[in-house]
Short mmCIF file of C-alpha atoms and ligand atoms in Angstrom, two decimals:
data_model
loop_
_atom_site.label_atom_id
_atom_site.label_comp_id
_atom_site.label_asym_id
_atom_site.label_seq_id
_atom_site.Cartn_x
_atom_site.Cartn_y
_atom_site.Cartn_z
CA MET A 1 13.29 6.98 39.49
CA ARG A 2 12.22 3.66 38.04
CA TRP A 3 12.66 4.68 34.43
CA ASN A 4 16.06 6.28 34.72
CA GLY A 5 18.14 5.11 31.81
CA GLN A 6 15.13 3.97 29.79
CA ARG A 7 14.95 4.65 26.08
CA LEU A 8 12.01 7.02 26.21
CA ASP A 9 11.98 7.44 22.44
CA VAL A 10 10.90 3.88 21.82
CA ASP A 11 7.37 4.49 20.64
CA ASP A 12 7.10 7.96 19.20
CA GLY A 13 10.61 9.21 18.71
CA ALA A 14 9.70 12.44 20.41
CA LEU A 15 11.29 11.95 23.78
CA PRO A 16 14.94 12.09 24.66
CA GLY A 17 16.86 9.12 25.85
CA LEU A 18 17.13 10.06 29.48
CA GLU A 19 20.65 8.81 29.56
CA ARG A 20 21.55 11.62 27.16
CA SER A 21 19.25 14.51 28.03
CA GLY A 22 18.06 13.44 31.44
CA VAL A 23 14.96 14.37 33.35
CA LEU A 24 15.51 17.96 34.33
CA ARG A 25 13.44 17.52 37.44
CA SER A 26 10.35 15.83 38.86
CA VAL A 27 7.80 18.19 40.39
CA ARG A 28 4.86 17.83 42.77
CA THR A 29 2.80 20.84 43.74
CA PRO A 30 -0.21 21.32 46.02
CA GLU A 31 -2.36 22.51 43.08
CA PHE A 32 -1.90 19.13 41.38
CA ASP A 33 -2.50 16.79 44.26
CA GLY A 34 -1.29 13.28 43.51
CA VAL A 35 0.32 14.19 40.17
CA THR A 36 4.05 14.20 39.51
CA PHE A 37 5.39 16.06 36.49
CA HIS A 38 8.62 14.77 34.97
CA GLU A 39 10.09 17.63 32.99
CA VAL A 40 12.25 16.58 30.04
CA LEU A 41 13.83 18.09 26.96
CA CYS A 42 12.69 16.36 23.78
CA LYS A 43 14.86 15.85 20.74
CA SER A 44 12.02 15.76 18.21
CA ALA A 45 8.42 16.95 18.17
CA LEU A 46 6.77 15.64 14.99
CA ASN A 47 5.76 11.98 15.02
CA LYS A 48 5.04 10.42 11.64
CA VAL A 49 1.89 8.32 11.34
CA PRO A 50 2.57 4.98 9.61
CA GLU A 51 1.95 5.12 5.84
CA GLU A 52 -0.64 2.33 5.98
CA SER A 53 -2.78 4.21 8.49
CA ALA A 54 -6.19 5.39 7.30
CA LEU A 55 -6.11 8.39 9.63
CA PRO A 56 -6.72 11.78 8.00
CA PHE A 57 -3.40 13.25 9.18
CA ARG A 58 0.22 12.34 8.59
CA TYR A 59 1.87 13.76 11.71
CA THR A 60 1.10 14.14 15.39
CA VAL A 61 2.55 16.26 18.17
CA ASN A 62 2.20 15.32 21.84
CA ALA A 63 3.54 17.68 24.47
CA PHE A 64 2.84 15.24 27.30
CA ARG A 65 3.06 11.57 28.07
CA GLY A 66 0.38 10.32 30.44
CA CYS A 67 -2.89 12.16 31.07
CA SER A 68 -4.46 13.32 34.31
CA HIS A 69 -7.90 13.15 32.70
CA ALA A 70 -7.60 9.50 33.72
CA CYS A 71 -10.25 7.98 31.47
CA ARG A 72 -10.61 4.32 32.42
CA TYR A 73 -10.91 3.29 28.77
CA CYS A 74 -8.00 5.36 27.42
CA PHE A 75 -6.40 3.49 24.55
CA ALA A 76 -3.06 5.27 25.11
CA ARG A 77 -2.45 3.67 28.50
CA PRO A 78 -0.10 0.92 27.24
CA SER A 79 2.27 3.59 25.87
CA HIS A 80 3.27 4.40 29.45
CA GLU A 81 4.78 0.96 29.80
CA TYR A 82 7.62 2.02 27.49
CA LEU A 83 8.67 4.31 30.32
CA GLU A 84 8.56 1.46 32.82
CA LEU A 85 5.58 3.14 34.37
CA ASP A 86 2.33 1.25 34.67
CA ALA A 87 -0.63 1.74 32.39
CA GLY A 88 -3.05 2.26 35.27
CA ALA A 89 -2.54 4.77 38.08
CA ASP A 90 0.89 5.86 36.78
CA PHE A 91 -0.61 6.87 33.44
CA ASP A 92 -2.98 9.18 35.32
CA SER A 93 -0.47 10.59 37.79
CA GLN A 94 3.07 10.43 36.32
CA VAL A 95 2.99 12.96 33.51
CA VAL A 96 6.02 13.56 31.32
CA VAL A 97 6.25 17.17 30.12
CA LYS A 98 8.34 18.08 27.06
CA LEU A 99 9.39 21.57 28.08
CA ASN A 100 11.09 22.52 24.83
CA ILE A 101 8.56 21.06 22.43
CA ALA A 102 7.55 24.36 20.80
CA ALA A 103 11.15 25.34 20.03
CA VAL A 104 11.94 21.88 18.63
CA LEU A 105 8.77 21.89 16.56
CA ARG A 106 9.54 25.32 15.14
CA LYS A 107 12.94 24.08 14.02
CA GLU A 108 11.47 20.97 12.39
CA LEU A 109 8.82 22.98 10.57
CA ARG A 110 11.50 25.27 9.10
CA ARG A 111 13.20 22.42 7.28
CA ALA A 112 13.12 22.77 3.50
CA SER A 113 11.85 19.19 3.32
CA TRP A 114 8.71 19.96 5.37
CA ARG A 115 5.66 19.51 3.10
CA ARG A 116 3.10 21.15 5.39
CA GLU A 117 1.10 17.98 5.86
CA ALA A 118 -1.72 17.95 8.42
CA VAL A 119 -0.64 17.70 12.06
CA ALA A 120 -2.97 16.35 14.76
CA LEU A 121 -2.79 17.35 18.42
CA GLY A 122 -4.57 15.20 20.97
CA THR A 123 -3.90 11.79 19.51
CA ASN A 124 -2.13 10.18 22.44
CA THR A 125 -2.66 12.49 25.38
CA ASP A 126 -4.90 15.46 25.88
CA PRO A 127 -3.09 18.71 24.96
CA TYR A 128 -5.36 20.67 27.31
CA GLN A 129 -5.13 18.39 30.32
CA ARG A 130 -4.56 20.26 33.58
CA ALA A 131 -0.78 20.33 33.15
CA GLU A 132 -1.19 22.76 30.26
CA GLY A 133 -2.41 25.39 32.72
CA ARG A 134 0.95 25.22 34.45
CA TYR A 135 3.26 24.78 31.43
CA ARG A 136 1.53 26.76 28.65
CA LEU A 137 3.05 24.74 25.84
CA MET A 138 0.15 25.03 23.40
CA PRO A 139 0.52 28.74 22.51
CA GLY A 140 4.07 28.07 21.28
CA ILE A 141 2.96 24.97 19.37
CA ILE A 142 0.04 26.79 17.74
CA GLY A 143 2.32 29.70 16.86
CA ALA A 144 4.90 27.41 15.25
CA LEU A 145 2.27 25.61 13.17
CA ALA A 146 0.60 28.82 12.04
CA GLU A 147 3.89 30.55 11.15
CA SER A 148 4.91 27.60 9.01
CA ARG A 149 1.49 27.49 7.30
CA THR A 150 0.90 23.94 8.54
CA PRO A 151 -2.77 22.84 8.79
CA PHE A 152 -3.57 21.31 12.14
CA SER A 153 -6.32 19.89 14.29
CA ILE A 154 -6.92 19.69 18.02
CA LEU A 155 -9.02 17.21 19.94
CA THR A 156 -9.56 17.71 23.64
CA LYS A 157 -11.75 17.26 26.68
CA GLY A 158 -10.06 20.20 28.37
CA THR A 159 -11.89 23.47 28.89
CA LEU A 160 -8.51 25.20 29.01
CA LEU A 161 -8.78 25.30 25.23
CA ARG A 162 -10.94 28.37 25.75
CA ARG A 163 -7.83 30.31 26.79
CA ASP A 164 -6.31 29.80 23.33
CA LEU A 165 -9.38 30.50 21.19
CA PRO A 166 -8.20 34.00 20.21
CA LEU A 167 -4.85 32.55 19.19
CA LEU A 168 -6.57 29.80 17.22
CA ARG A 169 -8.81 32.32 15.51
CA GLY A 170 -5.71 34.20 14.42
CA ALA A 171 -4.04 30.98 13.22
CA ALA A 172 -7.14 30.05 11.21
CA GLU A 173 -6.67 33.19 9.13
CA SER A 174 -3.57 31.66 7.60
CA VAL A 175 -4.03 27.86 7.87
CA PRO A 176 -6.91 25.37 8.14
CA VAL A 177 -7.57 24.71 11.84
CA SER A 178 -9.99 22.01 13.02
CA ILE A 179 -11.23 21.75 16.58
CA GLY A 180 -12.88 18.72 18.09
CA ILE A 181 -14.28 18.22 21.58
CA SER A 182 -14.65 14.77 23.10
CA LEU A 183 -17.88 14.23 25.03
CA ALA A 184 -19.37 10.75 25.23
CA VAL A 185 -20.61 10.44 28.82
CA PHE A 186 -23.52 12.74 29.54
CA ASP A 187 -24.41 11.32 32.95
CA GLU A 188 -22.38 13.31 35.49
CA GLU A 189 -22.10 10.53 38.08
CA LEU A 190 -20.87 8.11 35.47
CA GLN A 191 -18.50 10.70 34.04
CA LYS A 192 -16.91 11.12 37.47
CA GLN A 193 -16.38 7.37 37.65
CA LEU A 194 -15.21 6.82 34.08
CA GLU A 195 -13.26 10.02 33.40
CA PRO A 196 -12.45 11.28 36.89
CA GLY A 197 -9.98 13.97 35.83
CA THR A 198 -12.08 15.57 33.11
CA PRO A 199 -14.27 18.68 33.14
CA SER A 200 -17.97 17.95 33.63
CA PRO A 201 -20.27 17.29 30.66
CA ARG A 202 -21.87 20.69 31.26
CA ALA A 203 -18.49 22.45 31.15
CA ARG A 204 -17.65 20.68 27.90
CA LEU A 205 -21.01 21.62 26.38
CA ASP A 206 -20.21 25.22 27.24
CA LEU A 207 -16.86 24.72 25.53
CA VAL A 208 -18.60 23.47 22.38
CA ARG A 209 -20.64 26.65 22.43
CA ALA A 210 -17.54 28.80 22.92
CA VAL A 211 -15.73 27.09 20.03
CA ALA A 212 -18.74 27.57 17.75
CA ASP A 213 -19.08 31.20 18.87
CA ALA A 214 -15.42 31.71 17.99
CA GLY A 215 -16.31 30.82 14.41
CA PHE A 216 -15.13 27.21 14.22
CA ASP A 217 -17.10 24.18 13.08
CA CYS A 218 -16.96 22.26 16.34
CA HIS A 219 -16.93 18.52 15.75
CA VAL A 220 -17.74 16.32 18.74
CA MET A 221 -16.42 12.83 19.34
CA VAL A 222 -19.22 10.91 21.03
CA ALA A 223 -16.68 8.20 21.54
CA PRO A 224 -16.04 5.77 22.82
CA VAL A 225 -19.59 4.59 23.42
CA ILE A 226 -19.43 2.31 26.47
CA PRO A 227 -21.61 -0.81 26.08
CA PHE A 228 -24.54 -1.02 28.51
CA LEU A 229 -23.48 2.21 30.24
CA THR A 230 -23.71 4.97 27.64
CA ASP A 231 -25.27 3.22 24.65
CA SER A 232 -28.98 3.51 25.54
CA VAL A 233 -31.25 5.42 23.19
CA ASP A 234 -32.18 7.75 26.06
CA HIS A 235 -28.56 8.62 26.86
CA LEU A 236 -27.52 9.13 23.25
CA ASP A 237 -30.66 11.05 22.42
CA ALA A 238 -30.14 13.45 25.33
CA LEU A 239 -26.47 13.91 24.45
CA PHE A 240 -27.06 14.51 20.74
CA GLY A 241 -29.84 16.96 21.60
CA ALA A 242 -27.60 18.89 23.98
CA LEU A 243 -24.78 18.97 21.44
CA SER A 244 -27.09 20.24 18.76
CA ALA A 245 -28.35 22.98 21.09
CA ALA A 246 -24.76 23.91 21.95
CA GLY A 247 -23.94 24.47 18.29
CA ALA A 248 -21.93 21.33 17.45
CA ALA A 249 -21.36 21.07 13.70
CA GLY A 250 -21.01 17.29 13.57
CA VAL A 251 -20.65 14.16 15.66
CA THR A 252 -18.71 10.95 15.33
CA ALA A 253 -19.53 7.92 17.45
CA PHE A 254 -18.15 4.41 17.72
CA PRO A 255 -17.95 1.73 20.38
CA MET A 256 -15.17 1.29 22.91
CA HIS A 257 -12.34 -1.06 22.20
CA LEU A 258 -10.07 -2.47 24.90
CA ARG A 259 -6.52 -3.25 23.84
CA GLY A 260 -3.54 -4.40 25.85
CA SER A 261 -3.33 -3.35 29.47
CA THR A 262 -6.27 -0.96 29.07
CA LYS A 263 -8.51 -4.01 29.06
CA GLY A 264 -7.48 -5.18 32.53
CA TRP A 265 -7.62 -1.63 33.94
CA PHE A 266 -11.12 -1.06 32.60
CA LEU A 267 -12.50 -4.49 33.50
CA GLY A 268 -11.09 -4.21 37.04
CA TRP A 269 -13.04 -0.99 37.45
CA LEU A 270 -16.16 -2.57 35.93
CA ALA A 271 -15.98 -5.52 38.34
CA ARG A 272 -15.80 -3.12 41.29
CA GLU A 273 -18.42 -0.62 40.18
CA HIS A 274 -20.76 -2.59 37.91
CA PRO A 275 -20.29 -6.28 38.72
CA ALA A 276 -23.59 -7.19 37.11
CA LEU A 277 -22.13 -6.25 33.72
CA VAL A 278 -19.05 -8.46 33.88
CA ARG A 279 -20.68 -11.47 32.21
CA ARG A 280 -22.02 -9.36 29.35
CA TYR A 281 -18.59 -7.80 28.83
CA ARG A 282 -17.06 -11.27 28.68
CA GLU A 283 -19.42 -12.00 25.83
CA LEU A 284 -18.53 -8.77 24.03
CA TYR A 285 -14.76 -8.60 24.61
CA GLY A 286 -13.94 -12.17 25.57
CA ARG A 287 -12.41 -12.94 22.19
CA GLY A 288 -10.51 -9.74 21.55
CA ALA A 289 -10.23 -6.00 21.79
CA TYR A 290 -13.17 -5.06 19.58
CA VAL A 291 -16.91 -5.56 19.97
CA PRO A 292 -18.42 -8.13 17.61
CA PRO A 293 -19.92 -6.96 14.28
CA GLU A 294 -23.45 -7.54 15.60
CA TYR A 295 -22.92 -4.98 18.37
CA ARG A 296 -21.41 -2.47 15.95
CA ARG A 297 -24.35 -2.92 13.64
CA MET A 298 -26.85 -2.52 16.47
CA LEU A 299 -25.18 0.68 17.63
CA ALA A 300 -24.97 2.11 14.12
CA GLU A 301 -28.68 1.43 13.63
CA ARG A 302 -29.47 3.03 16.96
CA ILE A 303 -27.48 6.15 16.19
CA ALA A 304 -28.59 6.76 12.59
CA PRO A 305 -32.08 8.10 13.44
CA LEU A 306 -30.65 10.18 16.28
CA ARG A 307 -28.28 11.87 13.88
CA THR A 308 -31.25 12.72 11.68
CA ARG A 309 -33.40 13.89 14.58
CA HIS A 310 -30.74 16.29 15.81
CA GLY A 311 -29.61 17.58 12.45
CA PHE A 312 -26.24 15.85 12.20
CA ASP A 313 -26.87 13.93 8.98
CA HIS A 314 -24.96 16.44 6.92
CA ALA A 315 -21.85 15.82 8.98
CA SER A 316 -21.55 12.10 8.43
CA GLY A 317 -18.58 12.52 6.14
CA HIS A 318 -16.97 15.19 8.28
CA ARG A 319 -13.94 13.24 9.33
CA ASP A 320 -11.17 15.74 8.76
CA ALA A 321 -12.57 17.95 11.48
CA ALA A 322 -12.00 15.32 14.12
CA PRO A 323 -8.61 13.76 13.74
CA ALA A 324 -8.56 12.47 17.19
CA GLU A 325 -7.33 10.21 19.88
CA GLN A 326 -10.49 8.21 19.55
CA VAL A 327 -10.30 8.05 15.77
CA ALA A 328 -7.10 6.15 16.34
CA ALA A 329 -9.07 3.84 18.59
CA ALA A 330 -11.33 2.62 15.81
CA PRO A 331 -10.46 -0.88 14.65
CA PRO A 332 -8.36 -1.10 11.52
CA ILE A 333 -10.54 -0.96 8.42
CA ARG A 334 -9.08 -4.29 7.29
CA ARG A 335 -10.73 -6.06 10.21
CA SER A 336 -14.29 -5.43 9.20
CA PRO A 337 -16.20 -4.75 6.02
CA GLU A 338 -18.23 -2.18 7.95
CA PRO A 339 -17.19 1.45 8.16
CA THR A 340 -15.09 2.16 11.23
CA LEU A 341 -16.79 5.47 11.92
CA PHE A 342 -20.43 6.29 11.53
S1 SF4 B 1 -8.88 9.35 26.51
FE1 SF4 B 1 -7.88 11.30 26.06
S2 SF4 B 1 -8.48 12.65 27.75
FE2 SF4 B 1 -8.88 10.55 28.42
S3 SF4 B 1 -7.02 9.92 29.53
FE3 SF4 B 1 -6.78 9.27 27.38
S4 SF4 B 1 -5.69 10.94 26.40
FE4 SF4 B 1 -6.52 11.74 28.32
#
């Protein structure tokens, strides 16, 4: 394997050095066509968020590396390069699975020094991507967090979350639990192109309804908004309306950013599928990873009346409910005097 001997703990400290623990095995099965699972034993589970971060959580837990949801814009793609895997097709198809993560987490949460700070799940890979159906790591993780009275949040595109709603309801009786669903592409054809491994928009709307019916405030990340593809008033209006009807408690939206190797992966796809947009993207992203302030302003102004129309005004400050992969994708607050979320 190409990454034998690599220091897998380079970026999040949660993976073993393979030279010490080793990949237990690499698995391909007919049910997961084209995906290889690399099963490993991790040495730590909690990843500390840097002190200077403005994110509303201090720790993250990621049971997987890589994500078969395969979103073209995924900001986590470059993290796969630490494994000497590529940030494109390998990120989608070479998924590292931390088999022992629940046991390791439970041990870490029992330490006397643990302060029960908020833990976010879904910050770097989706905890309910298809692999979770095979490995069932989340029930153990949820159980460990609840037993230790640690507040936590989950962000996902995966409808498999529904399986764990009873467990999450039970956990919420003893600790604060926030659930967020990511749904930003309401056009099904476009969703299949942009997020080819994800459940359909309709399935995720049903999930929003199921989460709300289970008694949770379901926050929805309408993010990232993809310039000239999902940022029209018509698209956003239809999506906000559907989310409101499905019982979403709040929405957060912000434009796509393209950092590191994600940029080349996304723009390669754009050139193949939407060549007419390439020039406009050069204007938007030609000088960096973030859209210019004028675009951010335009989008904020476009979204504000839609929030009002669909009854989401009250949720504008509802950030804690959506500590999310895409929250991490917002540009650092230092870079712009404008709010990073709206
Ligand atoms: S954006 Fe989220 S769901 Fe999509 S590939 Fe990345 S981690 Fe997976």
